[in-house]
């Protein structure tokens, strides 16, 4: 993934997390990922896998295609 795409995805995750009134820690718990991982995604520091994208989408109550539709 290029940097610009990671930034867009991270911003989308953050926006949806805030809209769902979830902390990074709570989202991580729901998605079954480490709590620091969410922050790294939101700051575009991690090249996230599709399987983790899907976990985060489900934790946000979304389908993967909804989360990446930006």
PDB file of C-alpha atoms in Angstrom, residues 4-5 8 11 13 19 21 24 29 33 40 43-45 47-48 53-54 56-57 61-62 68:
ATOM      1  CA  UNK A   4      -1.481   8.104   0.867  1.00  0.00           C
ATOM      2  CA  UNK A   5      -3.782   5.083   0.960  1.00  0.00           C
ATOM      3  CA  UNK A   8      -6.860   7.712   4.073  1.00  0.00           C
ATOM      4  CA  UNK A  11      -8.422   8.610   8.935  1.00  0.00           C
ATOM      5  CA  UNK A  13     -10.957   4.184  10.904  1.00  0.00           C
ATOM      6  CA  UNK A  19     -18.640   8.232  15.408  1.00  0.00           C
ATOM      7  CA  UNK A  21     -18.032   6.555  20.471  1.00  0.00           C
ATOM      8  CA  UNK A  24      -8.874   2.976  20.589  1.00  0.00           C
ATOM      9  CA  UNK A  29     -10.835  -5.237  22.215  1.00  0.00           C
ATOM     10  CA  UNK A  33      -6.194  -6.852  18.048  1.00  0.00           C
ATOM     11  CA  UNK A  40      -0.642   2.709  14.541  1.00  0.00           C
ATOM     12  CA  UNK A  43      -1.389   7.234  12.227  1.00  0.00           C
ATOM     13  CA  UNK A  44      -0.646   5.250   9.032  1.00  0.00           C
ATOM     14  CA  UNK A  45       2.316   3.545  10.665  1.00  0.00           C
ATOM     15  CA  UNK A  47       0.551  -1.697   6.504  1.00  0.00           C
ATOM     16  CA  UNK A  48      -2.640  -3.452   7.571  1.00  0.00           C
ATOM     17  CA  UNK A  53      -9.257  -4.655   7.985  1.00  0.00           C
ATOM     18  CA  UNK A  54     -12.207  -7.016   8.129  1.00  0.00           C
ATOM     19  CA  UNK A  56     -11.916  -3.696  12.406  1.00  0.00           C
ATOM     20  CA  UNK A  57     -14.852  -3.219  10.041  1.00  0.00           C
ATOM     21  CA  UNK A  61     -20.497  -2.658  12.770  1.00  0.00           C
ATOM     22  CA  UNK A  62     -19.595  -2.239   9.123  1.00  0.00           C
ATOM     23  CA  UNK A  68     -12.781   1.239   2.505  1.00  0.00           C
TER      24      UNK A  68
END
